[in-house]
PDB file of C-alpha atoms and ligand atoms in Angstrom:
ATOM      1  CA  MET A   1      18.640 -22.588  -8.637  1.00 62.00           C
ATOM      2  CA  GLN A   2      16.562 -20.050 -10.178  1.00 62.00           C
ATOM      3  CA  SER A   3      12.571 -20.209 -11.181  1.00 73.00           C
ATOM      4  CA  ARG A   4      10.151 -18.998 -13.259  1.00 89.00           C
ATOM      5  CA  ILE A   5       8.035 -17.525  -9.704  1.00 96.00           C
ATOM      6  CA  ASN A   6       7.568 -14.035  -9.647  1.00 97.00           C
ATOM      7  CA  HIS A   7       5.107 -14.274  -6.076  1.00 98.00           C
ATOM      8  CA  LEU A   8       5.401 -16.835  -3.902  1.00 98.00           C
ATOM      9  CA  ALA A   9       3.415 -17.602  -1.203  1.00 98.00           C
ATOM     10  CA  ILE A  10       3.999 -19.419   2.410  1.00 98.00           C
ATOM     11  CA  ILE A  11       2.097 -20.775   4.823  1.00 98.00           C
ATOM     12  CA  MET A  12       4.515 -21.335   7.971  1.00 98.00           C
ATOM     13  CA  ASP A  13       2.923 -24.087   9.138  1.00 98.00           C
ATOM     14  CA  GLY A  14       4.415 -26.931  11.646  1.00 98.00           C
ATOM     15  CA  ASN A  15       6.320 -24.991  14.448  1.00 98.00           C
ATOM     16  CA  GLY A  16       4.628 -26.076  17.522  1.00 96.00           C
ATOM     17  CA  ARG A  17       4.725 -29.818  16.225  1.00 98.00           C
ATOM     18  CA  TRP A  18       8.617 -29.161  15.365  1.00 98.00           C
ATOM     19  CA  ALA A  19       8.979 -27.967  18.792  1.00 98.00           C
ATOM     20  CA  GLN A  20       7.254 -30.604  20.773  1.00 97.00           C
ATOM     21  CA  ARG A  21       9.191 -33.784  18.769  1.00 97.00           C
ATOM     22  CA  GLN A  22      11.989 -32.473  20.360  1.00 96.00           C
ATOM     23  CA  GLY A  23      10.544 -31.554  23.524  1.00 98.00           C
ATOM     24  CA  LEU A  24      10.389 -28.005  23.486  1.00 97.00           C
ATOM     25  CA  PRO A  25       7.776 -25.227  23.939  1.00 96.00           C
ATOM     26  CA  ARG A  26       6.081 -24.378  21.288  1.00 95.00           C
ATOM     27  CA  LEU A  27       7.362 -20.877  21.581  1.00 95.00           C
ATOM     28  CA  LYS A  28      10.912 -22.151  20.753  1.00 97.00           C
ATOM     29  CA  GLY A  29       8.900 -23.534  17.592  1.00 97.00           C
ATOM     30  CA  HIS A  30       8.295 -20.580  16.565  1.00 97.00           C
ATOM     31  CA  GLU A  31      11.878 -18.899  17.227  1.00 96.00           C
ATOM     32  CA  MET A  32      12.800 -20.910  15.006  1.00 97.00           C
ATOM     33  CA  GLY A  33       9.846 -20.664  12.694  1.00 97.00           C
ATOM     34  CA  ALA A  34      11.818 -16.950  12.544  1.00 95.00           C
ATOM     35  CA  ARG A  35      15.336 -18.516  11.883  1.00 95.00           C
ATOM     36  CA  ALA A  36      13.804 -19.932   8.802  1.00 97.00           C
ATOM     37  CA  ALA A  37      11.765 -16.830   7.729  1.00 96.00           C
ATOM     38  CA  LYS A  38      14.992 -14.982   7.565  1.00 94.00           C
ATOM     39  CA  ARG A  39      16.450 -17.748   5.665  1.00 96.00           C
ATOM     40  CA  ILE A  40      13.827 -18.148   2.694  1.00 97.00           C
ATOM     41  CA  VAL A  41      14.183 -14.349   2.097  1.00 96.00           C
ATOM     42  CA  GLU A  42      17.820 -14.683   1.197  1.00 96.00           C
ATOM     43  CA  ASP A  43      16.560 -17.912  -0.429  1.00 97.00           C
ATOM     44  CA  ALA A  44      14.263 -16.713  -2.264  1.00 98.00           C
ATOM     45  CA  LYS A  45      15.933 -13.296  -3.437  1.00 97.00           C
ATOM     46  CA  ALA A  46      18.602 -15.477  -4.964  1.00 96.00           C
ATOM     47  CA  ARG A  47      16.295 -17.201  -6.676  1.00 97.00           C
ATOM     48  CA  SER A  48      15.262 -13.962  -8.695  1.00 96.00           C
ATOM     49  CA  ILE A  49      11.916 -14.440  -6.766  1.00 98.00           C
ATOM     50  CA  LYS A  50       9.940 -10.645  -6.984  1.00 98.00           C
ATOM     51  CA  TYR A  51       7.426 -10.964  -4.541  1.00 98.00           C
ATOM     52  CA  LEU A  52       7.296 -13.071  -0.684  1.00 98.00           C
ATOM     53  CA  THR A  53       4.554 -13.099   1.087  1.00 98.00           C
ATOM     54  CA  LEU A  54       4.765 -15.385   4.385  1.00 98.00           C
ATOM     55  CA  TYR A  55       1.389 -15.947   6.596  1.00 97.00           C
ATOM     56  CA  ALA A  56       2.493 -15.096   9.929  1.00 95.00           C
ATOM     57  CA  PHE A  57       0.050 -14.684  12.228  1.00 94.00           C
ATOM     58  CA  SER A  58      -3.778 -15.176  10.708  1.00 94.00           C
ATOM     59  CA  SER A  59      -6.506 -13.019  11.954  1.00 91.00           C
ATOM     60  CA  GLU A  60      -7.980 -16.542  13.681  1.00 91.00           C
ATOM     61  CA  ASN A  61      -4.697 -17.367  15.770  1.00 93.00           C
ATOM     62  CA  TRP A  62      -5.906 -14.499  18.337  1.00 94.00           C
ATOM     63  CA  ASN A  63      -7.573 -17.559  19.731  1.00 94.00           C
ATOM     64  CA  ARG A  64      -4.862 -19.363  20.655  1.00 94.00           C
ATOM     65  CA  PRO A  65      -3.896 -19.201  24.764  1.00 94.00           C
ATOM     66  CA  ARG A  66      -2.434 -15.763  25.710  1.00 94.00           C
ATOM     67  CA  GLU A  67       1.291 -16.803  26.286  1.00 94.00           C
ATOM     68  CA  GLU A  68       1.451 -17.853  22.663  1.00 94.00           C
ATOM     69  CA  VAL A  69      -0.173 -14.586  21.217  1.00 94.00           C
ATOM     70  CA  GLU A  70       2.273 -12.321  23.134  1.00 92.00           C
ATOM     71  CA  GLY A  71       4.914 -14.061  22.131  1.00 93.00           C
ATOM     72  CA  LEU A  72       4.174 -15.036  18.852  1.00 92.00           C
ATOM     73  CA  PHE A  73       3.953 -10.902  19.200  1.00 89.00           C
ATOM     74  CA  SER A  74       7.252 -10.086  20.510  1.00 89.00           C
ATOM     75  CA  LEU A  75       8.880 -12.562  18.156  1.00 90.00           C
ATOM     76  CA  MET A  76       7.840 -10.414  15.455  1.00 87.00           C
ATOM     77  CA  GLU A  77       8.707  -7.260  16.967  1.00 84.00           C
ATOM     78  CA  ARG A  78      11.943  -8.137  17.603  1.00 86.00           C
ATOM     79  CA  PHE A  79      12.578  -9.690  14.206  1.00 85.00           C
ATOM     80  CA  ILE A  80      11.591  -6.982  12.362  1.00 82.00           C
ATOM     81  CA  ALA A  81      13.545  -4.354  14.883  1.00 81.00           C
ATOM     82  CA  GLU A  82      16.594  -6.546  14.007  1.00 86.00           C
ATOM     83  CA  GLU A  83      16.282  -7.273  10.585  1.00 87.00           C
ATOM     84  CA  VAL A  84      15.277  -3.806   9.431  1.00 88.00           C
ATOM     85  CA  ASP A  85      18.917  -2.512   8.790  1.00 90.00           C
ATOM     86  CA  ARG A  86      20.015  -5.889   6.823  1.00 91.00           C
ATOM     87  CA  LEU A  87      16.718  -6.237   4.739  1.00 92.00           C
ATOM     88  CA  ARG A  88      17.208  -2.855   3.807  1.00 93.00           C
ATOM     89  CA  GLN A  89      21.181  -2.780   2.737  1.00 94.00           C
ATOM     90  CA  SER A  90      19.831  -5.823   0.656  1.00 94.00           C
ATOM     91  CA  GLY A  91      17.368  -4.243  -1.570  1.00 96.00           C
ATOM     92  CA  ILE A  92      14.263  -5.854   0.310  1.00 96.00           C
ATOM     93  CA  CYS A  93      11.154  -3.637   0.272  1.00 96.00           C
ATOM     94  CA  ILE A  94       9.067  -4.964   3.472  1.00 94.00           C
ATOM     95  CA  HIS A  95       5.167  -4.366   3.785  1.00 95.00           C
ATOM     96  CA  VAL A  96       2.574  -6.098   5.717  1.00 94.00           C
ATOM     97  CA  ILE A  97      -1.147  -7.101   4.850  1.00 97.00           C
ATOM     98  CA  GLY A  98      -3.699  -7.752   7.226  1.00 97.00           C
ATOM     99  CA  ASP A  99      -5.733  -5.294   9.957  1.00 96.00           C
ATOM    100  CA  LEU A 100      -3.376  -3.396  11.482  1.00 92.00           C
ATOM    101  CA  SER A 101      -5.841  -1.523  13.703  1.00 90.00           C
ATOM    102  CA  ARG A 102      -5.712  -4.859  16.434  1.00 86.00           C
ATOM    103  CA  PHE A 103      -2.286  -4.123  17.518  1.00 84.00           C
ATOM    104  CA  SER A 104      -0.649  -2.154  20.313  1.00 83.00           C
ATOM    105  CA  LEU A 105       0.098   1.630  19.014  1.00 89.00           C
ATOM    106  CA  ARG A 106       3.539   1.005  19.298  1.00 82.00           C
ATOM    107  CA  LEU A 107       3.417  -2.118  17.146  1.00 79.00           C
ATOM    108  CA  GLN A 108       1.849  -0.523  14.628  1.00 88.00           C
ATOM    109  CA  ASP A 109       4.113   2.239  14.699  1.00 87.00           C
ATOM    110  CA  THR A 110       7.299   0.385  14.597  1.00 82.00           C
ATOM    111  CA  ILE A 111       5.788  -1.544  11.261  1.00 86.00           C
ATOM    112  CA  ARG A 112       5.080   2.107   9.633  1.00 89.00           C
ATOM    113  CA  ARG A 113       8.350   3.189  10.345  1.00 88.00           C
ATOM    114  CA  THR A 114       9.846  -0.064   9.517  1.00 87.00           C
ATOM    115  CA  LEU A 115       8.133   0.099   6.000  1.00 90.00           C
ATOM    116  CA  ASP A 116       9.241   3.155   5.609  1.00 93.00           C
ATOM    117  CA  GLU A 117      12.940   2.582   5.349  1.00 92.00           C
ATOM    118  CA  THR A 118      12.414   0.401   3.040  1.00 94.00           C
ATOM    119  CA  LYS A 119      10.035   1.802   0.595  1.00 95.00           C
ATOM    120  CA  ASP A 120      12.567   2.531  -2.229  1.00 96.00           C
ATOM    121  CA  ASN A 121      14.009  -1.304  -2.444  1.00 97.00           C
ATOM    122  CA  THR A 122      12.599  -3.205  -4.906  1.00 96.00           C
ATOM    123  CA  ASP A 123      15.007  -6.276  -5.284  1.00 97.00           C
ATOM    124  CA  LEU A 124      12.264  -8.484  -3.422  1.00 97.00           C
ATOM    125  CA  HIS A 125       9.072  -7.284  -2.097  1.00 98.00           C
ATOM    126  CA  LEU A 126       8.493  -9.087   1.213  1.00 97.00           C
ATOM    127  CA  ALA A 127       4.786  -8.782   2.196  1.00 97.00           C
ATOM    128  CA  ILE A 128       4.390 -10.528   6.081  1.00 95.00           C
ATOM    129  CA  ALA A 129       1.004 -11.352   6.376  1.00 97.00           C
ATOM    130  CA  LEU A 130      -0.054 -10.279  10.052  1.00 94.00           C
ATOM    131  CA  ASN A 131      -4.087 -10.211  11.854  1.00 95.00           C
ATOM    132  CA  TYR A 132      -4.472 -11.487   8.246  1.00 97.00           C
ATOM    133  CA  GLY A 133      -7.969 -13.160   7.191  1.00 97.00           C
ATOM    134  CA  GLY A 134      -8.612 -13.146   3.519  1.00 98.00           C
ATOM    135  CA  ARG A 135     -12.308 -13.113   4.191  1.00 98.00           C
ATOM    136  CA  ASP A 136     -12.084 -10.004   6.398  1.00 97.00           C
ATOM    137  CA  GLU A 137      -9.296  -8.642   3.729  1.00 98.00           C
ATOM    138  CA  ILE A 138     -12.519  -8.965   0.970  1.00 98.00           C
ATOM    139  CA  VAL A 139     -14.966  -7.703   3.481  1.00 97.00           C
ATOM    140  CA  ARG A 140     -13.063  -4.603   3.947  1.00 97.00           C
ATOM    141  CA  ALA A 141     -12.167  -4.077   0.296  1.00 97.00           C
ATOM    142  CA  VAL A 142     -16.023  -4.247   0.048  1.00 97.00           C
ATOM    143  CA  LYS A 143     -16.862  -1.745   2.735  1.00 96.00           C
ATOM    144  CA  GLY A 144     -14.035   0.695   1.116  1.00 94.00           C
ATOM    145  CA  LEU A 145     -16.148   0.511  -2.222  1.00 94.00           C
ATOM    146  CA  MET A 146     -19.400   0.725  -0.441  1.00 95.00           C
ATOM    147  CA  GLN A 147     -18.074   3.740   1.560  1.00 95.00           C
ATOM    148  CA  ASN A 148     -16.482   5.737  -1.383  1.00 94.00           C
ATOM    149  CA  GLY A 149     -20.067   5.498  -3.189  1.00 95.00           C
ATOM    150  CA  VAL A 150     -18.698   3.288  -5.844  1.00 94.00           C
ATOM    151  CA  SER A 151     -21.557   2.585  -8.187  1.00 95.00           C
ATOM    152  CA  PRO A 152     -21.841  -1.349  -9.360  1.00 95.00           C
ATOM    153  CA  ASP A 153     -21.315  -0.926 -12.672  1.00 95.00           C
ATOM    154  CA  ASP A 154     -17.792   0.716 -11.990  1.00 95.00           C
ATOM    155  CA  VAL A 155     -16.676  -2.740 -10.030  1.00 96.00           C
ATOM    156  CA  THR A 156     -14.827  -5.257 -12.207  1.00 96.00           C
ATOM    157  CA  GLU A 157     -12.249  -7.852 -10.881  1.00 96.00           C
ATOM    158  CA  GLN A 158      -9.643  -5.410 -11.840  1.00 94.00           C
ATOM    159  CA  SER A 159     -11.084  -2.545  -9.848  1.00 93.00           C
ATOM    160  CA  PHE A 160     -11.839  -4.776  -7.001  1.00 97.00           C
ATOM    161  CA  SER A 161      -8.056  -6.010  -7.076  1.00 97.00           C
ATOM    162  CA  THR A 162      -7.147  -2.629  -5.839  1.00 96.00           C
ATOM    163  CA  ARG A 163      -8.719  -2.505  -3.232  1.00 97.00           C
ATOM    164  CA  LEU A 164      -7.628  -5.220  -1.726  1.00 98.00           C
ATOM    165  CA  ASP A 165      -3.999  -5.150   0.879  1.00 98.00           C
ATOM    166  CA  THR A 166      -1.742  -7.267  -2.010  1.00 98.00           C
ATOM    167  CA  SER A 167      -3.232  -4.529  -4.496  1.00 98.00           C
ATOM    168  CA  PHE A 168       1.120  -3.522  -5.400  1.00 97.00           C
ATOM    169  CA  MET A 169       1.441  -7.414  -5.948  1.00 98.00           C
ATOM    170  CA  PRO A 170       0.694 -10.009  -8.729  1.00 97.00           C
ATOM    171  CA  ASP A 171      -1.091 -12.803  -7.409  1.00 98.00           C
ATOM    172  CA  PRO A 172       1.232 -15.787  -6.460  1.00 98.00           C
ATOM    173  CA  ASP A 173       2.128 -18.266  -9.074  1.00 97.00           C
ATOM    174  CA  LEU A 174       2.689 -20.785  -6.261  1.00 98.00           C
ATOM    175  CA  LEU A 175       1.776 -21.219  -2.219  1.00 98.00           C
ATOM    176  CA  VAL A 176       4.070 -23.718  -0.489  1.00 98.00           C
ATOM    177  CA  ARG A 177       2.275 -25.082   2.779  1.00 98.00           C
ATOM    178  CA  THR A 178       4.252 -26.741   5.152  1.00 98.00           C
ATOM    179  CA  GLY A 179       3.482 -28.986   8.125  1.00 98.00           C
ATOM    180  CA  GLY A 180       1.682 -31.321   6.166  1.00 98.00           C
ATOM    181  CA  GLU A 181      -1.888 -29.661   6.009  1.00 97.00           C
ATOM    182  CA  TRP A 182      -4.075 -29.470   2.636  1.00 97.00           C
ATOM    183  CA  ARG A 183      -5.697 -26.936   3.293  1.00 97.00           C
ATOM    184  CA  ILE A 184      -5.639 -22.674   2.424  1.00 97.00           C
ATOM    185  CA  SER A 185      -6.801 -21.606   5.968  1.00 97.00           C
ATOM    186  CA  ASN A 186      -8.173 -17.946   4.750  1.00 97.00           C
ATOM    187  CA  PHE A 187      -4.880 -16.915   3.147  1.00 98.00           C
ATOM    188  CA  LEU A 188      -4.989 -14.711  -0.123  1.00 98.00           C
ATOM    189  CA  LEU A 189      -8.724 -16.381  -1.095  1.00 98.00           C
ATOM    190  CA  TRP A 190      -9.377 -14.491  -4.158  1.00 98.00           C
ATOM    191  CA  GLN A 191      -6.083 -14.205  -4.869  1.00 98.00           C
ATOM    192  CA  LEU A 192      -4.978 -18.031  -5.243  1.00 98.00           C
ATOM    193  CA  ALA A 193      -7.401 -18.148  -7.986  1.00 97.00           C
ATOM    194  CA  TYR A 194      -4.955 -19.557 -10.187  1.00 95.00           C
ATOM    195  CA  THR A 195      -1.686 -20.350  -8.194  1.00 97.00           C
ATOM    196  CA  GLU A 196      -0.032 -23.952  -8.483  1.00 97.00           C
ATOM    197  CA  LEU A 197      -0.168 -25.532  -4.493  1.00 98.00           C
ATOM    198  CA  TYR A 198       1.883 -27.216  -3.175  1.00 98.00           C
ATOM    199  CA  PHE A 199       2.042 -29.412   0.009  1.00 98.00           C
ATOM    200  CA  THR A 200       5.197 -30.754   2.046  1.00 98.00           C
ATOM    201  CA  PRO A 201       5.138 -32.608   5.064  1.00 98.00           C
ATOM    202  CA  THR A 202       8.485 -31.091   6.071  1.00 98.00           C
ATOM    203  CA  LEU A 203       7.508 -28.781   9.459  1.00 98.00           C
ATOM    204  CA  TRP A 204       8.369 -25.332   8.896  1.00 98.00           C
ATOM    205  CA  PRO A 205      11.754 -24.864  11.233  1.00 98.00           C
ATOM    206  CA  ASP A 206      12.952 -27.517   8.497  1.00 98.00           C
ATOM    207  CA  PHE A 207      12.284 -25.937   5.477  1.00 98.00           C
ATOM    208  CA  ASP A 208      15.226 -24.613   3.580  1.00 98.00           C
ATOM    209  CA  SER A 209      17.063 -23.976   0.360  1.00 97.00           C
ATOM    210  CA  ALA A 210      16.744 -27.789  -0.665  1.00 98.00           C
ATOM    211  CA  THR A 211      13.309 -27.963   0.123  1.00 98.00           C
ATOM    212  CA  LEU A 212      12.793 -24.833  -1.296  1.00 98.00           C
ATOM    213  CA  ASP A 213      14.341 -26.058  -4.909  1.00 97.00           C
ATOM    214  CA  GLU A 214      11.951 -29.247  -4.533  1.00 97.00           C
ATOM    215  CA  ALA A 215       8.803 -26.421  -4.540  1.00 98.00           C
ATOM    216  CA  ILE A 216      10.633 -24.690  -7.323  1.00 97.00           C
ATOM    217  CA  ALA A 217      10.990 -28.218  -9.403  1.00 96.00           C
ATOM    218  CA  TRP A 218       7.376 -29.186  -8.835  1.00 97.00           C
ATOM    219  CA  PHE A 219       6.514 -26.210  -9.894  1.00 96.00           C
ATOM    220  CA  GLY A 220       8.547 -26.214 -13.059  1.00 93.00           C
ATOM    221  CA  SER A 221       6.697 -29.461 -14.136  1.00 91.00           C
ATOM    222  CA  ARG A 222       2.932 -28.128 -13.691  1.00 90.00           C
ATOM    223  CA  GLN A 223       1.564 -26.727 -16.675  1.00 79.00           C
ATOM    224  CA  ARG A 224      -1.182 -23.417 -16.104  1.00 77.00           C
ATOM    225  CA  ARG A 225      -3.579 -23.691 -18.255  1.00 75.00           C
ATOM    226  CA  PHE A 226      -5.710 -20.538 -16.891  1.00 79.00           C
ATOM    227  CA  GLY A 227      -8.945 -22.421 -17.828  1.00 81.00           C
ATOM    228  CA  MET A 228      -7.596 -23.067 -21.344  1.00 82.00           C
ATOM    229  CA  THR A 229      -7.102 -26.568 -23.246  1.00 79.00           C
ATOM    230  CA  GLY A 230      -3.412 -28.009 -23.230  1.00 78.00           C
ATOM    231  CA  GLU A 231      -2.976 -27.582 -26.894  1.00 80.00           C
ATOM    232  CA  GLN A 232      -4.214 -23.488 -26.547  1.00 77.00           C
ATOM    233  CA  VAL A 233      -1.121 -22.697 -23.809  1.00 81.00           C
ATOM    234  CA  GLY A 234       1.485 -24.970 -25.678  1.00 74.00           C
ATOM    235  CA  GLY A 235       2.274 -28.601 -23.661  1.00 58.00           C
ATOM    236  CA  GLY A 236      -0.234 -30.940 -25.552  1.00 48.00           C
ATOM    237  CA  ARG A 237      -1.834 -32.248 -22.148  1.00 51.00           C
ATOM    238  CA  PRO A 238      -5.370 -33.026 -22.502  1.00 45.00           C
TER     239      PRO A 238
HETATM  240  C1  FPP B   1       2.106 -22.240  12.466  1.00 85.16           C
HETATM  241  O1  FPP B   1       2.667 -23.313  13.763  1.00 85.16           O
HETATM  242  C2  FPP B   1       2.649 -20.950  12.705  1.00 85.16           C
HETATM  243  C3  FPP B   1       2.436 -20.056  13.301  1.00 85.16           C
HETATM  244  C4  FPP B   1       1.052 -19.362  13.557  1.00 85.16           C
HETATM  245  C5  FPP B   1       3.542 -18.724  13.123  1.00 85.16           C
HETATM  246  C6  FPP B   1       4.025 -18.041  11.772  1.00 85.16           C
HETATM  247  C7  FPP B   1       5.215 -17.333  12.811  1.00 85.16           C
HETATM  248  C8  FPP B   1       6.638 -17.045  12.813  1.00 85.16           C
HETATM  249  C9  FPP B   1       7.236 -18.461  11.491  1.00 85.16           C
HETATM  250  C10 FPP B   1       7.465 -16.569  13.223  1.00 85.16           C
HETATM  251  C11 FPP B   1       7.709 -14.867  12.878  1.00 85.16           C
HETATM  252  C12 FPP B   1       7.576 -14.942  11.579  1.00 85.16           C
HETATM  253  C13 FPP B   1       8.146 -13.638  10.920  1.00 85.16           C
HETATM  254  C14 FPP B   1       7.656 -13.199   9.181  1.00 85.16           C
HETATM  255  C15 FPP B   1       8.341 -12.054  11.236  1.00 85.16           C
HETATM  256  P1  FPP B   1       1.670 -23.582  14.004  1.00 85.16           P
HETATM  257  O2  FPP B   1       2.449 -23.240  15.589  1.00 85.16           O
HETATM  258  O3  FPP B   1       0.449 -23.717  13.992  1.00 85.16           O
HETATM  259  O4  FPP B   1       2.114 -25.328  14.537  1.00 85.16           O
HETATM  260  P2  FPP B   1       1.227 -26.504  14.627  1.00 85.16           P
HETATM  261  O5  FPP B   1       0.575 -26.893  13.328  1.00 85.16           O
HETATM  262  O6  FPP B   1       2.562 -27.872  14.618  1.00 85.16           O
HETATM  263  O7  FPP B   1       0.890 -26.303  16.005  1.00 85.16           O
END
């Protein structure tokens, strides 16, 4: 299924519950979640989506049990190490958003080298949100403006956007959250202003091309008005 979606953002929720339902440790759920992430990258590319942002680790996830945090990191390191060649060959450019300064120097180095290897690709931009929090991102952007002595008169929505981690991407057209929760959880707070929000009870490890197509079909039925009236945007709805 082709889509009108340029930027798809996903909150990949439900790994823990998926594992618990099968009587497996939570980390097994994250491992299956990483597999689902690999699939969705291919599926997004096949549907001509140009930007895909995945919420992999929030700035609040540090509060989870230590073994789970460590397990998630080794999974992500493995994902990056194992996938980089394939992603590079399939035209995917990898980006990371979030505050990387809290990671080990080894992980920061792996991430930098990985990003560098794929930087010339343009088929799909994959942004992985790591130690990411929307409020933290906004605070870092404000600090950047102040540290550079930018005058208040020069602060506009547009100039502010260029200070955000996502400055290289358009705002998401569609946000999908799996796992049955109806909240944003500090994800892309600025960027989601006019994004269509899709919540599904499907647990992330079960999310596949069929469930993606359901989300895309739902998006296709939405009328995006960006503050205008239905008549103005041509759909005729009130
Ligand atoms: C939320 O499920 C998921 C996470 C906190 C981690 C997401 C990470 C991955 C899918 C693996 C790595 C992915 C990439 C892109 C490298 P949860 O644990 O909160 O689930 P629960 O609500 O059922 O407990």
